[in-house]
Coordinates of C-alpha atoms and ligand atoms in Angstrom, one line a residue:
X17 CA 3.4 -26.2 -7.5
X18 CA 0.7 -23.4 -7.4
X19 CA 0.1 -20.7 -10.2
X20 CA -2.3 -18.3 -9.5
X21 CA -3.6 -14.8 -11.4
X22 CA -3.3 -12.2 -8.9
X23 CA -6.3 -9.4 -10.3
X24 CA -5.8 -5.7 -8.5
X25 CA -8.2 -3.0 -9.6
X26 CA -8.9 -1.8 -5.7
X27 CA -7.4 2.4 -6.7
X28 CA -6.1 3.5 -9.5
X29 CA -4.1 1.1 -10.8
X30 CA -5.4 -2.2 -13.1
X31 CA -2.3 -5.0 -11.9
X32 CA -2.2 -8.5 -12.8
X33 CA 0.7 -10.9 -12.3
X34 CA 1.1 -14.9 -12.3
X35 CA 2.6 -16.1 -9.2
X36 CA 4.2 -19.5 -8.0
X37 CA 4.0 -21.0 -5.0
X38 CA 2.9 -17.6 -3.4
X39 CA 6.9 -16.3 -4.0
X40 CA 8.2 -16.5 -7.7
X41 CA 6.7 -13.7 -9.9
X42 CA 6.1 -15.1 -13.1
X43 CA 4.8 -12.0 -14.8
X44 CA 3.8 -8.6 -13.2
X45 CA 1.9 -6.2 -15.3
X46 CA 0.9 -2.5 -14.4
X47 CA -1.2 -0.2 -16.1
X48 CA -0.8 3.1 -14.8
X49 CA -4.0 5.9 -14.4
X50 CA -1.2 8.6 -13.4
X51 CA -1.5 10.7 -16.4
X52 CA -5.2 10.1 -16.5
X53 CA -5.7 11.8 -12.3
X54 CA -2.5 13.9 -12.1
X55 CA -3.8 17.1 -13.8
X56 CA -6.8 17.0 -11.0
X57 CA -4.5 16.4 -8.8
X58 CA -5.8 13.2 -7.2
X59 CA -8.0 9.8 -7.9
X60 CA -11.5 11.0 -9.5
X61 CA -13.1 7.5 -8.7
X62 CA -15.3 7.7 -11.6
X63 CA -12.2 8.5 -14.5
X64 CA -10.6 5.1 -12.2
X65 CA -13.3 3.3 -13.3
X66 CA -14.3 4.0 -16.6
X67 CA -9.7 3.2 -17.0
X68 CA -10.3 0.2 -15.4
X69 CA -13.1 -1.0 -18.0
X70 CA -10.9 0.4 -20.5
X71 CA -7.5 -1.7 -19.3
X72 CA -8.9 -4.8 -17.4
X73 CA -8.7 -7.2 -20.8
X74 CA -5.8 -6.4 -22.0
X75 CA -3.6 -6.5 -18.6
X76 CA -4.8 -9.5 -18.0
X77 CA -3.9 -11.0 -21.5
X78 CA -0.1 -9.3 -21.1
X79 CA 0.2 -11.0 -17.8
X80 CA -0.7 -14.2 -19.3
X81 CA 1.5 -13.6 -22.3
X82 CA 4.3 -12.8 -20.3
X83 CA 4.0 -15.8 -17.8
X84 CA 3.9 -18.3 -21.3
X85 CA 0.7 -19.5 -19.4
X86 CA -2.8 -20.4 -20.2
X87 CA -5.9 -19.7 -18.4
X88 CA -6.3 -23.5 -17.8
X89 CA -3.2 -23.6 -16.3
X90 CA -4.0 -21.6 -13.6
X91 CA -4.7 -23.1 -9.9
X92 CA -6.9 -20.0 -8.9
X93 CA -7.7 -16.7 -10.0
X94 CA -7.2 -14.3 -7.2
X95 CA -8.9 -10.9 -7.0
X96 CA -8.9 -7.6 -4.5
X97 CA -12.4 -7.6 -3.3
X98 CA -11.7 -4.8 -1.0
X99 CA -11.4 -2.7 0.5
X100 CA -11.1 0.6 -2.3
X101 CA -13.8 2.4 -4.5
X102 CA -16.6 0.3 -5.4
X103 CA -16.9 1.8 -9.1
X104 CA -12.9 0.7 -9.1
X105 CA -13.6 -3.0 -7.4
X106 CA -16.6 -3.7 -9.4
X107 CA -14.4 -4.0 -12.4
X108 CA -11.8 -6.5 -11.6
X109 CA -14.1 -8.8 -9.6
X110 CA -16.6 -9.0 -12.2
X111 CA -14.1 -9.8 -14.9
X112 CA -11.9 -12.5 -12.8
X113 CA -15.8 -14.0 -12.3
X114 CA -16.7 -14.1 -15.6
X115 CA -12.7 -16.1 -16.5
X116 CA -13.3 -18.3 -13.5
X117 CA -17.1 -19.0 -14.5
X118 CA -15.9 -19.4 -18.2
X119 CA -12.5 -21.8 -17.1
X120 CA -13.8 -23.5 -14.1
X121 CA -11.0 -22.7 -12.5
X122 CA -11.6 -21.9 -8.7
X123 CA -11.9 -17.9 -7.8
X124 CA -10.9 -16.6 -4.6
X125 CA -11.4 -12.6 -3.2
X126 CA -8.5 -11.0 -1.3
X127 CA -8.4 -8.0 1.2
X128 CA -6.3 -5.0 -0.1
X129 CA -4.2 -4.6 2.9
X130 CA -3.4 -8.3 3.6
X131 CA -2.3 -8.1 0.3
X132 CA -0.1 -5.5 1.0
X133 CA 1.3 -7.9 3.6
X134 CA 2.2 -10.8 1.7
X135 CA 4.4 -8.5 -0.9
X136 CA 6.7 -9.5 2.2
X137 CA 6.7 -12.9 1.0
X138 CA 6.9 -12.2 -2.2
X139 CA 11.1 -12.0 -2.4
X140 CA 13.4 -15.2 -3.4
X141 CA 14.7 -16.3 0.0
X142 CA 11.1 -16.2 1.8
X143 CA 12.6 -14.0 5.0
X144 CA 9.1 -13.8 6.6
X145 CA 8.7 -17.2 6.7
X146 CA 12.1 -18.1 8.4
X147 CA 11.6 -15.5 10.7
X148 CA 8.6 -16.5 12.3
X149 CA 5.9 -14.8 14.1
X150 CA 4.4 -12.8 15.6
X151 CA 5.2 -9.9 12.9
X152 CA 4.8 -5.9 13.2
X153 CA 3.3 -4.7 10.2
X154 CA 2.8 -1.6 8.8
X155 CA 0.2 -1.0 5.8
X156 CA 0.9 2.5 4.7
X157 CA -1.0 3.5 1.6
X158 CA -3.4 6.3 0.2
X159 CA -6.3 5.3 2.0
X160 CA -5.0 3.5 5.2
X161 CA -2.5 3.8 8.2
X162 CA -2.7 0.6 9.9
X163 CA -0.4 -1.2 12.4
X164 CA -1.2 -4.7 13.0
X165 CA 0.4 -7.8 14.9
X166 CA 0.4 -10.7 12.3
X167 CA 0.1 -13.9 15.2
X168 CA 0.5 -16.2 11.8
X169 CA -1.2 -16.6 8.3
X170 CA -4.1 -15.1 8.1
X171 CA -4.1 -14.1 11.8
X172 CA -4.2 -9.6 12.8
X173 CA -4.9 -7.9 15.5
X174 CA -4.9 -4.1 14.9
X175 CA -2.9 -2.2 17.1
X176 CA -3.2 1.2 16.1
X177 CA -4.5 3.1 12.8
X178 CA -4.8 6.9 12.4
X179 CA -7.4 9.0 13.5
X180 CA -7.9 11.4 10.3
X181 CA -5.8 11.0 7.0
X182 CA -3.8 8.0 5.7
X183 CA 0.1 8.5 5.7
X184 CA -0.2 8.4 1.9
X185 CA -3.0 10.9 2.1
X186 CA -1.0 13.4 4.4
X187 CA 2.0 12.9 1.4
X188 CA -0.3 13.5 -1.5
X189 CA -1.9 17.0 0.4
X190 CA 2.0 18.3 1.4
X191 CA 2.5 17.7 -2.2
X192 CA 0.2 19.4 -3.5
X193 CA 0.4 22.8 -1.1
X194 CA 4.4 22.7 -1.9
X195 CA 3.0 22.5 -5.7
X196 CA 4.9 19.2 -6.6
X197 CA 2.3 17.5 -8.1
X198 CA 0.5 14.3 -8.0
X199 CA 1.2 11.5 -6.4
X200 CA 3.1 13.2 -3.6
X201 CA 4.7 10.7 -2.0
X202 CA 7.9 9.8 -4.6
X203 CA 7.8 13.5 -5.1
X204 CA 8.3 14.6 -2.1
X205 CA 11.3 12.2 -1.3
X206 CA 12.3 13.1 -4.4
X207 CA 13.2 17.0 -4.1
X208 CA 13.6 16.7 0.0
X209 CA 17.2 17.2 1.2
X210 CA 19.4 14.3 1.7
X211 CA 20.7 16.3 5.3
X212 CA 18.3 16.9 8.2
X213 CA 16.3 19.7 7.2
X214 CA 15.8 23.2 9.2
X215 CA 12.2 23.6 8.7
X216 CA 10.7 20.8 11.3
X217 CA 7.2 19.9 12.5
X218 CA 6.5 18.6 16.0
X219 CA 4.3 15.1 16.8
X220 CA 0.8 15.2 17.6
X221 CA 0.5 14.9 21.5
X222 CA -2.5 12.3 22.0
X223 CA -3.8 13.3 25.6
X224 CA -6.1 10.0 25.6
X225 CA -6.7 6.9 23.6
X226 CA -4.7 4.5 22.2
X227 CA -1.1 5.4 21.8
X228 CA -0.1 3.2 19.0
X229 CA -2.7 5.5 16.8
X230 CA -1.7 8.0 14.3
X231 CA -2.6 11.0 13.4
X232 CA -1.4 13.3 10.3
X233 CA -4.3 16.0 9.7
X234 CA -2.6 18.5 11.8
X235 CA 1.0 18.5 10.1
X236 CA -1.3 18.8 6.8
X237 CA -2.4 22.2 8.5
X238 CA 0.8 23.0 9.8
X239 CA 2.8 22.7 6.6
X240 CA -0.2 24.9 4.8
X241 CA 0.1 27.5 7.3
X242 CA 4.1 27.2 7.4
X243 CA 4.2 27.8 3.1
X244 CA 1.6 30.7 3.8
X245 CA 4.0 32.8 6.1
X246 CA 7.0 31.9 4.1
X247 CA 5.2 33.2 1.2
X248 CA 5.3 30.4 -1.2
X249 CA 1.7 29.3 -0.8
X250 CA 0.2 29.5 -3.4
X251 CA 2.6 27.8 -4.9
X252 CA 4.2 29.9 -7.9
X253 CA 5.2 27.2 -10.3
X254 CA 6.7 30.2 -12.7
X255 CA 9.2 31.5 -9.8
X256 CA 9.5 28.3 -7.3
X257 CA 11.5 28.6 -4.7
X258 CA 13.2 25.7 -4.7
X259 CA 15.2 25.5 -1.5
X260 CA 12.7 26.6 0.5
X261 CA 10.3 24.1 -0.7
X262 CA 13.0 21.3 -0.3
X263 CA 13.4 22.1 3.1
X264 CA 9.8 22.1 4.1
X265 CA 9.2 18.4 2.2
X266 CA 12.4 17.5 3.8
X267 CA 11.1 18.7 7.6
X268 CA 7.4 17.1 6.6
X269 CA 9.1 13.8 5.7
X270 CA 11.0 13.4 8.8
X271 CA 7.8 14.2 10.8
X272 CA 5.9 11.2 9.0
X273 CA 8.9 8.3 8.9
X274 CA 9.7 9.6 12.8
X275 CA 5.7 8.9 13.7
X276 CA 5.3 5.8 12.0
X277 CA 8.9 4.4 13.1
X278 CA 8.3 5.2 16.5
X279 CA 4.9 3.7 16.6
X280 CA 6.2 0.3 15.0
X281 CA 9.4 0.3 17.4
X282 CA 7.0 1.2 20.1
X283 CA 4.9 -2.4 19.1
X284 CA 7.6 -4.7 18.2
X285 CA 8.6 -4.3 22.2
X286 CA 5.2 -4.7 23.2
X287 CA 4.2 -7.7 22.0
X288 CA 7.9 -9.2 21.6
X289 CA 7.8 -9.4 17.5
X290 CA 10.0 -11.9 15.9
X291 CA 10.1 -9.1 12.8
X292 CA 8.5 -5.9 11.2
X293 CA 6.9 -5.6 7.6
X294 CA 6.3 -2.4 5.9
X295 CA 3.9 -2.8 3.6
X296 CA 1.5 -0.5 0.9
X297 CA 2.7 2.7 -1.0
X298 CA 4.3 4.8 1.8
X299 CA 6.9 1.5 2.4
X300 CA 8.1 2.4 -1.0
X301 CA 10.0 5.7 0.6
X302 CA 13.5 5.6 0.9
X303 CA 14.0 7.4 4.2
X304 CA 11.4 5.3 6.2
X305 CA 12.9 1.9 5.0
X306 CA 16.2 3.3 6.0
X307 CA 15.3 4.8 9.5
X308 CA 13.4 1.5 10.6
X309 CA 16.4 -0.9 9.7
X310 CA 18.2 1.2 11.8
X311 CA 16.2 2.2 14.3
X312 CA 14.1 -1.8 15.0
X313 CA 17.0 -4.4 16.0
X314 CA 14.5 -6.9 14.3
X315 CA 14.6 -8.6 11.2
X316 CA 12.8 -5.4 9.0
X317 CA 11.2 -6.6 5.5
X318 CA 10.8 -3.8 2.9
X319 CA 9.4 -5.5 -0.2
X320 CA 11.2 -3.7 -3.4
X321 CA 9.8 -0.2 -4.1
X322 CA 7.7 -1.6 -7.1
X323 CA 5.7 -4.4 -4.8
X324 CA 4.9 -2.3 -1.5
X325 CA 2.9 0.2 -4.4
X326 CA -0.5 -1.7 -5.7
X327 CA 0.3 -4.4 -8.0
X328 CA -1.2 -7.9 -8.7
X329 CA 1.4 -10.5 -7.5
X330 CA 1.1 -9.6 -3.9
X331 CA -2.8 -10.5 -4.3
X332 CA -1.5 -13.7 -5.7
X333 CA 1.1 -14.1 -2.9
X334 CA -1.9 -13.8 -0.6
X335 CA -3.9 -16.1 -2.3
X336 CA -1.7 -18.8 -2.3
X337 CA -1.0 -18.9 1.2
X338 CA -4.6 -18.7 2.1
X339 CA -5.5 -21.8 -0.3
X340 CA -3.1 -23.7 1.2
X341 CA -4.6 -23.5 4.9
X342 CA -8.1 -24.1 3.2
X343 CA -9.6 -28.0 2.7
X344 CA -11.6 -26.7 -0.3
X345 CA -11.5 -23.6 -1.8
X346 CA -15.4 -24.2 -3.6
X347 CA -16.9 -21.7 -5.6
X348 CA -16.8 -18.0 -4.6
X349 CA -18.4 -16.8 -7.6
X350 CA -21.0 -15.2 -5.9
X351 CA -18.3 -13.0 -3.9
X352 CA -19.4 -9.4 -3.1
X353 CA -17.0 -6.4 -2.5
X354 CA -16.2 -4.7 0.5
X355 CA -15.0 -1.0 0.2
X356 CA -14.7 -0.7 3.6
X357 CA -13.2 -3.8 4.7
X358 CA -10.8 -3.4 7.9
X359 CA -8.6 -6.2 8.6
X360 CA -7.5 -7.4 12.0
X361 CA -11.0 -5.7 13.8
Ligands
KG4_6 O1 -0.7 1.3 -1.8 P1 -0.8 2.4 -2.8 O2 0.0 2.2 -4.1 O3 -2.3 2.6 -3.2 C1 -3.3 2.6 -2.2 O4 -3.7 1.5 -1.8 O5 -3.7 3.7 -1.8 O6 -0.4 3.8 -2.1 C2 -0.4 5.0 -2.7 C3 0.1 6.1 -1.8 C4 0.0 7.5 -2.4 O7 -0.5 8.3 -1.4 C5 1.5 7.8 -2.6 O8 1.8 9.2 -2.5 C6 2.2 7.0 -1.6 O9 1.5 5.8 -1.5 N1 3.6 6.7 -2.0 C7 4.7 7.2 -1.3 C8 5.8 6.8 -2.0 N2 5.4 6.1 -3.2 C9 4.1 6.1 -3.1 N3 4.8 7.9 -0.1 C10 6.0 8.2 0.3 N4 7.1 7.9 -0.4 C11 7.1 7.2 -1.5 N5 8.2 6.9 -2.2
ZN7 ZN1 -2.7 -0.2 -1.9

């Protein structure tokens, strides 16, 4: 059996969890910055950071607290070493160096997004595993819009990314024109209409390049310019007009779930998938987990709403099944970070 710290300080969130066996969450602790960046509406890396310092200790002591477990029971001590804001990064690497240098137990540095992956594997019946591969995935988040073929553990190519803002990003901007606050995402699916809405936005038209790429800078413009003529931008939070904004988070919704569904049906074909896995912040929305089930006749894995958003167990999911394909882990204590770290390149 294999119990490993999974250490997540890549954004704006400091996460730690205890993991078993790469699948059974033992403890899964969260402390939240949201109240700390929502009145700027949006991360200020430097307020991340100096949170991060603030939180790092004592989520980690909760997560051990929680799990009944001691530091010298751990197997490994996993950490997000990238990519994310290097003020952010600095933080959770340094202190799961100084518990590995201080335990002797063995330290190893994950990438954000393959972490996003492995929340996949992080449910009680193991579906990704039985499923086999290759595997579609989709890391949606803040900062990234990736599509990448997983040909086993540890193994991406990357198919397609976007070209300007993250899925996330696009959400969080939308959010913010419609005056809905920070992070834009949950409130946008929150307020938008259950029905289709009238207020659409059409696909970006790609007349070269690769066509499993993304691109959500323009429907950033076009709901801006959209609130303008209707008169509701800026956004009068005493006198909101409330259907009207529905309807155009409803329309700008659709627009992102129908890009990113069609993209991922688009590459399952392609390179005959065995399944898809959504993965990273944007997976959490209701309307793209339910328009890819029933749009891919695949196996689709949508890790619960509260694992595809940063959290610590899906670094230790990641962990684990890296360990397990290496002869010796040795010592990484002299691990960098990587802000910029791409996966599948
Ligand atoms: O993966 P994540 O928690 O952090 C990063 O690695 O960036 O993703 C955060 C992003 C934010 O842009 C947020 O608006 C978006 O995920 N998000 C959502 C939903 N929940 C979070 N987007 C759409 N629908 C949601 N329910
Ligand atoms: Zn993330």
């Amino acid at each position: 059996m294999s119990r490993i710290l999974g250490i997540e300080s890549s954004c704006d969130e400091t996460a730690v969890s205890v993991v078993e066996d790469g699948k059974t969450i033992i403890s899964n602790v969260i402390a939240s910055q949201l109240d700390v960046h929502a009145p700027h509406g949006g991360i200020v890396p430097e307020l991340a950071s100096r949170q991060h310092v603030m939180n790092i200790a004592p989520t980690v002591l909760k997560a051990l607290s929680d799990a009944n477990v001691k530091l010298k029971d751990l197997d490994a001590i996993s950490v997000t070493n990238g990519p994310g804001l290097a003020g952010s990064l600095m933080i959770g690497v340094n202190f799961a160096k100084a518990l590995a240098a201080s335990t002797s137990v063995p330290l190893i540095g994950i990438n954000h997004l393959e972490g996003h992956i492995y929340a996949a594997w992080l449910d009680e019946v193991d579906p990704a595993n039985d499923i086999g591969f290759p595997l579609v995935c989709l890391v949606a988040s803040g900062g990234h819009t990736d599509l990448l073929l997983m040909e086993g553990h540890g193994h991406y190519r990357l198919l397609g990314k976007t070209r300007d803002d993250a899925a996330g990003e696009a959400f969080d901007k939308a959010a913010r024109v419609l005056g809905l606050g920070f992070p834009g995402g949950p409130a946008i699916q929150n307020i938008a209409p259950s029905t289709l809405s009238k207020e659409t936005f059409t696909q970006p038209h790609f007349k070269s390049g690769n066509a499993l790429d993304f691109s959500f800078s323009g429907l950033k413009t076009a709901i801006l310019n959209r609130a303008k003529t209707l008169g509701i931008y800026p956004p009068d939070l005493t006198n909101p007009s409330e259907s009207l904004i529905a309807d155009l988070a409803g329309g700008f919704q659709e627009a992102i779930v129908t890009s990113l569904v069609s993209r991922i049906s688009q590459a399952s074909q392609m390179f005959n998938a065995k399944g898809v896995i959504l993965g990273g912040g944007v997976a959490a929305n209701s309307l793209l987990r339910e328009r890819a089930k029933a749009t891919i006749d695949l196996p689709v894995i949508t890790p619960a709403p509260i694992l595809c958003t940063d959290n610590g167990a899906m670094i230790a999911a990641c962990a684990h099944h890296k360990i397990s394909s290496m002869a010796d882990l040795g010592s990484q204590l002299s691990i960098d970070i990587y802000p910029t770290w791409r996966l599948g390149i």
